[in-house]
Coordinates of C-alpha atoms in Angstrom, one line a residue:
X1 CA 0.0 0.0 0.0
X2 CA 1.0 4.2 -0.5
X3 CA 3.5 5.0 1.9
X4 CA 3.5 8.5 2.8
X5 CA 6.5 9.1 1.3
X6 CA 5.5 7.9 -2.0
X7 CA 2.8 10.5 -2.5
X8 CA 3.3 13.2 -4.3
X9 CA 0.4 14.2 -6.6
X10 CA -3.3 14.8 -5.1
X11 CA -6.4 15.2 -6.9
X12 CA -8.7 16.9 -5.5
X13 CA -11.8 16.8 -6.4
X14 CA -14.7 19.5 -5.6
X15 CA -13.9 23.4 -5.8
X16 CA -16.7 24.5 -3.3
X17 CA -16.9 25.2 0.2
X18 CA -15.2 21.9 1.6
X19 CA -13.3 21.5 -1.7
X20 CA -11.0 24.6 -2.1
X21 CA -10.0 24.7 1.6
X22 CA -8.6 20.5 1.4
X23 CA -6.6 21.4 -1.9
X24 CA -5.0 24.3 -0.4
X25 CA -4.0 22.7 2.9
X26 CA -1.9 20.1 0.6
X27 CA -0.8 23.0 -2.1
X28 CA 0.2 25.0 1.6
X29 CA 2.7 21.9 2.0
X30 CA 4.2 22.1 -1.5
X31 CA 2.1 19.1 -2.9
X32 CA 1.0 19.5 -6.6
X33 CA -2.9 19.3 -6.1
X34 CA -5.1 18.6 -9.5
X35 CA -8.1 20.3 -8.7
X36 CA -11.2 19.0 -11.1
X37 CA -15.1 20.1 -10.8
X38 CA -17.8 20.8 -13.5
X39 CA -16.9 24.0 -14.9
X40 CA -14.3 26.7 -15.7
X41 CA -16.2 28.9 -13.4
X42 CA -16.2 27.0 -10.7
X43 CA -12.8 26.4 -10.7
X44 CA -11.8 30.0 -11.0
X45 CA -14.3 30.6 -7.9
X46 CA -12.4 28.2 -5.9
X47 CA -9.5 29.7 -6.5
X48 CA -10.6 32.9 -5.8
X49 CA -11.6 31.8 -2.7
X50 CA -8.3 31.0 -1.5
X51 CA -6.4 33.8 -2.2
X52 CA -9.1 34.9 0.1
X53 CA -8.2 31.6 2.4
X54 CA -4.3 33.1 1.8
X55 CA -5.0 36.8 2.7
X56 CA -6.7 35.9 5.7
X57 CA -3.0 33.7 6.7
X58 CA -1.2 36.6 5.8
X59 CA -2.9 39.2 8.4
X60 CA -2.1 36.9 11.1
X61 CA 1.7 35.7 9.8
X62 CA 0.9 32.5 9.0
X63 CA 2.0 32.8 5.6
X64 CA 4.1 35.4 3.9
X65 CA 2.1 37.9 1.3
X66 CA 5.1 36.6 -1.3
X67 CA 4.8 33.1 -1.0
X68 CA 0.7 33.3 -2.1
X69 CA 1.8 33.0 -5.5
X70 CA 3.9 30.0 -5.1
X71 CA 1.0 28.2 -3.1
X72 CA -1.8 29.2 -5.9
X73 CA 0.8 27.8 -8.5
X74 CA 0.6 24.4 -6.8
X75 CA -3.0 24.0 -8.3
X76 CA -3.5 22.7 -11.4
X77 CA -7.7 23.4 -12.1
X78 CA -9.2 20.9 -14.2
X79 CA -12.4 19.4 -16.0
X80 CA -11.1 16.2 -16.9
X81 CA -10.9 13.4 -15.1
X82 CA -8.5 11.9 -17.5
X83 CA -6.2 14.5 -16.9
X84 CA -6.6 15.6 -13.1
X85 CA -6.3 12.2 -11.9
X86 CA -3.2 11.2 -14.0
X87 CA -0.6 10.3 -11.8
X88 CA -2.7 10.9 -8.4
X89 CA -1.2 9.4 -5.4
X90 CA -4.2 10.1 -2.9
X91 CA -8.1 11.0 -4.7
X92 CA -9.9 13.3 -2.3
X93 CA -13.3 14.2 -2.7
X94 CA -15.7 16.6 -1.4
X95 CA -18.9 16.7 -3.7
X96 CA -22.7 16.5 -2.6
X97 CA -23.6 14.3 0.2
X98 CA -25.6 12.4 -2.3
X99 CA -24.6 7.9 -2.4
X100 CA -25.2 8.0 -5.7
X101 CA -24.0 10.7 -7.2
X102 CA -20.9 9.9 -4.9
X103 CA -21.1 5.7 -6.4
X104 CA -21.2 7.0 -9.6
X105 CA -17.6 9.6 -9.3
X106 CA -16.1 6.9 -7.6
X107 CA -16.2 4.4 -10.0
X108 CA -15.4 6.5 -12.6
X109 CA -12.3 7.9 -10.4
X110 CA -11.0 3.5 -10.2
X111 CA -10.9 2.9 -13.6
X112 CA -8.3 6.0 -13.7
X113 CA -6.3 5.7 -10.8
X114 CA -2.9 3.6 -10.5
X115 CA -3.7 -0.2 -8.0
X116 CA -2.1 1.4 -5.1
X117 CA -3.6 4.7 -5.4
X118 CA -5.3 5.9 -1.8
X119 CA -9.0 7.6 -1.9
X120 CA -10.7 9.3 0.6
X121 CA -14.5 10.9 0.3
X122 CA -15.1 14.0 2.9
X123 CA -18.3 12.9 3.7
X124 CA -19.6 14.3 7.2
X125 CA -21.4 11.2 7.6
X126 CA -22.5 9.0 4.5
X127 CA -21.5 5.1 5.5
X128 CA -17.9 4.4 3.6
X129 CA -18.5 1.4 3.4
X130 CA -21.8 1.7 1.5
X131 CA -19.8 3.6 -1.1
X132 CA -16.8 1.1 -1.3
X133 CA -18.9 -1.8 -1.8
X134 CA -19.1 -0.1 -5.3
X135 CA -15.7 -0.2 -5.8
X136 CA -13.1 -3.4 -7.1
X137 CA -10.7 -2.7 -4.2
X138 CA -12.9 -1.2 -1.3
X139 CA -9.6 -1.8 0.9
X140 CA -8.0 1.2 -0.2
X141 CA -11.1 3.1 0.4
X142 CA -12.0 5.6 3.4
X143 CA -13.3 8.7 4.8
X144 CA -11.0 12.0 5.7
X145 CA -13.4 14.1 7.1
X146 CA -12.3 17.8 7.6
X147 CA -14.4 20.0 9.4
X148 CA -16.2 23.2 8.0
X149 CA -14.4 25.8 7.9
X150 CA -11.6 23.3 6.6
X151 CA -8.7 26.1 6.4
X152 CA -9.2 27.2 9.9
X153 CA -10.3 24.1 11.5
X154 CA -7.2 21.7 12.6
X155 CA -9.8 18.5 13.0
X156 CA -9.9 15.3 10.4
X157 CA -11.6 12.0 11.0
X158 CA -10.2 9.2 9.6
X159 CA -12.9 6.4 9.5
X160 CA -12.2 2.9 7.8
X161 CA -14.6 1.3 5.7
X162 CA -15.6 -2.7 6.8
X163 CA -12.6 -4.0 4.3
X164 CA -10.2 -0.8 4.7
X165 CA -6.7 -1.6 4.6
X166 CA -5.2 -1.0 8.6
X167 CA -1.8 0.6 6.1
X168 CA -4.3 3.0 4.0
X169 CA -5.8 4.5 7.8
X170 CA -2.0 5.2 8.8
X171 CA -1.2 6.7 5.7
X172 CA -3.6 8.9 5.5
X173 CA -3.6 9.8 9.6
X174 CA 0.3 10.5 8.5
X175 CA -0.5 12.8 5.4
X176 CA -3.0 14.5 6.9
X177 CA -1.1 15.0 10.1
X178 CA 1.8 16.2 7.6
X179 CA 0.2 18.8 6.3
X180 CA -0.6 20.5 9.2
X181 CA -4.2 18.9 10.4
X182 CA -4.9 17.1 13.8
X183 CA -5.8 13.8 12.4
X184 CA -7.4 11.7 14.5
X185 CA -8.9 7.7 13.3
X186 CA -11.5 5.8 14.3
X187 CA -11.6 2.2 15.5
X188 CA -14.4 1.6 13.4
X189 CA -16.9 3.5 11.6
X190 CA -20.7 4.8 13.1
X191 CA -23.4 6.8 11.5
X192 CA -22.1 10.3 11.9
X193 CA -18.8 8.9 12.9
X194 CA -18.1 10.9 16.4
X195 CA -17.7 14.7 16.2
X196 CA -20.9 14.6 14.5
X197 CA -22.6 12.5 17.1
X198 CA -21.8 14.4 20.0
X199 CA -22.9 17.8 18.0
X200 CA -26.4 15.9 17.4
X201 CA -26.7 14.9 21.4
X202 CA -26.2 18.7 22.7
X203 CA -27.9 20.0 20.2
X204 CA -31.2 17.4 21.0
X205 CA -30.6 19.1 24.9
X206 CA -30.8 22.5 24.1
X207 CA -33.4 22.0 22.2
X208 CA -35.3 19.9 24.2
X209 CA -34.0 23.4 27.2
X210 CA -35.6 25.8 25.1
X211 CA -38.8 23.5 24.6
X212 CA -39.4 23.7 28.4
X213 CA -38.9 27.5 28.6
X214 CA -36.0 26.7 30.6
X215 CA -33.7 29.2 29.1
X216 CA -33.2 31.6 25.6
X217 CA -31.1 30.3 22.9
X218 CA -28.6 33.2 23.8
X219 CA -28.5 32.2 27.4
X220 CA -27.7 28.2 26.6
X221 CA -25.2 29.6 23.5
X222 CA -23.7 31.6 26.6
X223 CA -23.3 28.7 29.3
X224 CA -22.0 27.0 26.7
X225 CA -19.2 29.3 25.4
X226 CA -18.1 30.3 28.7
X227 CA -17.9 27.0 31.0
X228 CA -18.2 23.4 28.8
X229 CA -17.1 24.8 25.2
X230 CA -14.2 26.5 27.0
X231 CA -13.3 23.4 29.0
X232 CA -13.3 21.2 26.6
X233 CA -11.6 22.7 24.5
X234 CA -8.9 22.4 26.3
X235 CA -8.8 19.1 27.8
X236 CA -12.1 17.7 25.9
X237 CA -14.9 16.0 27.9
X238 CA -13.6 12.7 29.2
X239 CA -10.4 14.0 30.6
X240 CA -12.3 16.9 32.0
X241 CA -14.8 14.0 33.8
X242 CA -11.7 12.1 35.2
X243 CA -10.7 15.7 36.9
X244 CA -14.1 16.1 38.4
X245 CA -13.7 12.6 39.7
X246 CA -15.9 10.1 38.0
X247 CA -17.9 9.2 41.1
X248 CA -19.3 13.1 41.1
X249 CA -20.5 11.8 37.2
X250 CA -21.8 8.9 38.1
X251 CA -23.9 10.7 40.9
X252 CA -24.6 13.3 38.2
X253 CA -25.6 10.9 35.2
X254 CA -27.5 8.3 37.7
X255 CA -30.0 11.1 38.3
X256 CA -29.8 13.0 35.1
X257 CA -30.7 10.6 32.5
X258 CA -34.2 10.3 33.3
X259 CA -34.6 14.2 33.1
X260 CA -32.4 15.2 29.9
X261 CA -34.0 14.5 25.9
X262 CA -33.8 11.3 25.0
X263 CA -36.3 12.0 21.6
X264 CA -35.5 10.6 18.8
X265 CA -36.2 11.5 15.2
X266 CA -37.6 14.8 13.8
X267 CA -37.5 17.7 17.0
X268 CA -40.8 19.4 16.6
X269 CA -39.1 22.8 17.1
X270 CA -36.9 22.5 14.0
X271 CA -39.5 21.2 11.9
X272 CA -41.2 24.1 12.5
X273 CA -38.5 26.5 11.6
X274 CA -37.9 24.9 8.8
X275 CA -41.4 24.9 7.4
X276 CA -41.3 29.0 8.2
X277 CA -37.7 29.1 6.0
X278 CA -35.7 30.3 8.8
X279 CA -32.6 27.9 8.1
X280 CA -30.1 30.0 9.7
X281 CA -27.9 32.1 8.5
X282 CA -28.1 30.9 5.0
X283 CA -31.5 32.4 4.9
X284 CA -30.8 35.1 7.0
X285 CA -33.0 34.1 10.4
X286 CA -33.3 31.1 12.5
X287 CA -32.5 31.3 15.7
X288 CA -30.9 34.3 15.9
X289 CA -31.1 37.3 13.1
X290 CA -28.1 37.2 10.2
X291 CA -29.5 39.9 8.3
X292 CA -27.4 43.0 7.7
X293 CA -23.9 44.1 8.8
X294 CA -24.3 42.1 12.2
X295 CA -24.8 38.7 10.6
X296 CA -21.5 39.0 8.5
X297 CA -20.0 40.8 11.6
X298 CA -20.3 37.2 13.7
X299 CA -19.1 35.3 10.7
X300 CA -15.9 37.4 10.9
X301 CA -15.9 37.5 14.6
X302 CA -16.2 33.1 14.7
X303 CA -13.0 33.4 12.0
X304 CA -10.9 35.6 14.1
X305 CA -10.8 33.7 16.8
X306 CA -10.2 30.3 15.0
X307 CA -7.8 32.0 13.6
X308 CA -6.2 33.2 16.9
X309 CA -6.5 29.3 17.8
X310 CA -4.8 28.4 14.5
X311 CA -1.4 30.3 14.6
X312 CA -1.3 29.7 18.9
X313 CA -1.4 26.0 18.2
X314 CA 1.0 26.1 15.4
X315 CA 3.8 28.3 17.7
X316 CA 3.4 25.3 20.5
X317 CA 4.1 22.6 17.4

């Protein structure tokens, strides 16, 4: 199987929102990255976006203004498969969160790729292994799953598929802990692998909080941000529940879970914002108002301080 220090080319495949962040962390680390989608247009959007990825590394000094260039030269835009996975030592993709449509690029990406060739789909939670059983060698097959906004957050999940290759997992925790990321892999994989599955059982509690009138959105974001968020962050939740002495938790969670959601499918209160449009800040209300210059001020706000978080946990690499 790909050692690490056999790969050299990457295709990348997907110029959107995931896409253009993943192929400039490898062109960042000097890696020629063949970058393919649909259109011209979309490629040159892609781009666009990271010199605006680049600028934003420049105010804080994680990359010098004259080496932009050199990064940006690194990738190669393409609409042909042909060409853009010629030679591709790892296949990274990052299209619509749609099986088929994902079954169908995947095949079409095996037939092109060399035997030993490693590929990776950056699903956020689509099974891998119901995606490699379309594919004549699933054991090189897995997910690396960055997580949104991939140039500022260090985070990928490596999660095997049921025949994946123990030497393709390493590989890929070593490339992506190469270029810079905080790769972590999973034993096995679990619908919405882990990051995603503890995201979906606080969000089910504050729900089910607001549902009882027990507190405001604001108030929960607020205990949040300023005790667990800032905790764990740190230390993350297990370690921080050996500190407070696991006998306190088992107190704690004896009496808890019988008073904490435990509801399962659709939550009544996002069904109804949903029906009313208010998605969030893609539609510019949901829980909390995104219209105007405040919106985009909170966007910039979040950014700055994973950007603050970025360059202080590259000075204590």
């Amino acid at each position: 199987m790909m050692a690490l220090e056999s790969i050299k080319t990457i295709a990348n495949i997907g110029a959107g929102t995931m896409g253009h962040a993943t192929a400039l962390q490898f062109a960042l680390k000097g890696y020629s990255v063949n970058l393919l989608d649909t259109s011209v247009d979309v490629l040159q959007e892609g781009i666009a976006r990271m010199r605006e990825d680049l600028s934003s590394y420049v105010k804080v000094g994680l990359v010098k203004a004259e080496e932009v260039d050199g990064i940006i030269a690194n990738i190669h835009p393409t609409v042909s498969y042909e060409e853009g996975l010629e030679e591709a030592d790892f296949v990274i993709e990052s299209i619509v969160e749609n099986l088929a449509v994902k079954k169908e690029v995947w095949q079409k990406v095996e037939k092109l790729v060399g035997p030993e060739t490693i590929l990776a789909t950056n699903t956020s939670g689509l099974s891998p292994t119901k995606i490699a059983k379309f594919l004549e060698k699933p054991e090189r097959f897995l997910v690396a799953h960055f997580y949104n906004p991939a140039h500022l957050m260090p985070l990928v999940e490596v999660v095997p598929a049921e025949k994946t290759n123990s030497a393709v997992v390493q590989t890929t925790v070593d490339l992506m802990n190469h270029i810079g990321k905080h790769a972590v892999a999973l034993q096995k994989e679990a619908p919405g692998f882990v990051g995603n599955r503890i995201q979906a059982a606080v969000i089910r509690e504050c729900l089910s909080i607001m549902q009882q009138g027990i507190a405001t959105p604001e108030t929960i974001d607020d205990i949040v941000k300023y005790s667990l968020g800032l905790r764990w962050s740190i230390l993350g939740p297990v370690m921080s529940a050996d500190l407070g002495g696991l006998d306190v938790f088992n107190t704690i969670i004896t009496y808890l879970t019988t008073e904490i959601s435990n509801e399962v499918g659709e939550n009544a209160l996002l069904v109804q914002k949903v029906k009313e449009g208010h998605f969030g800040q893609k539609s510019g209300q949901g829980f909390y108002d995104w219209q105007g210059e405040k919106g985009q001020e909170l966007i910039d706000y979040r950014n700055q301080k994973l950007l603050a978080a970025l360059v202080d946990e590259k000075k204590d690499k």
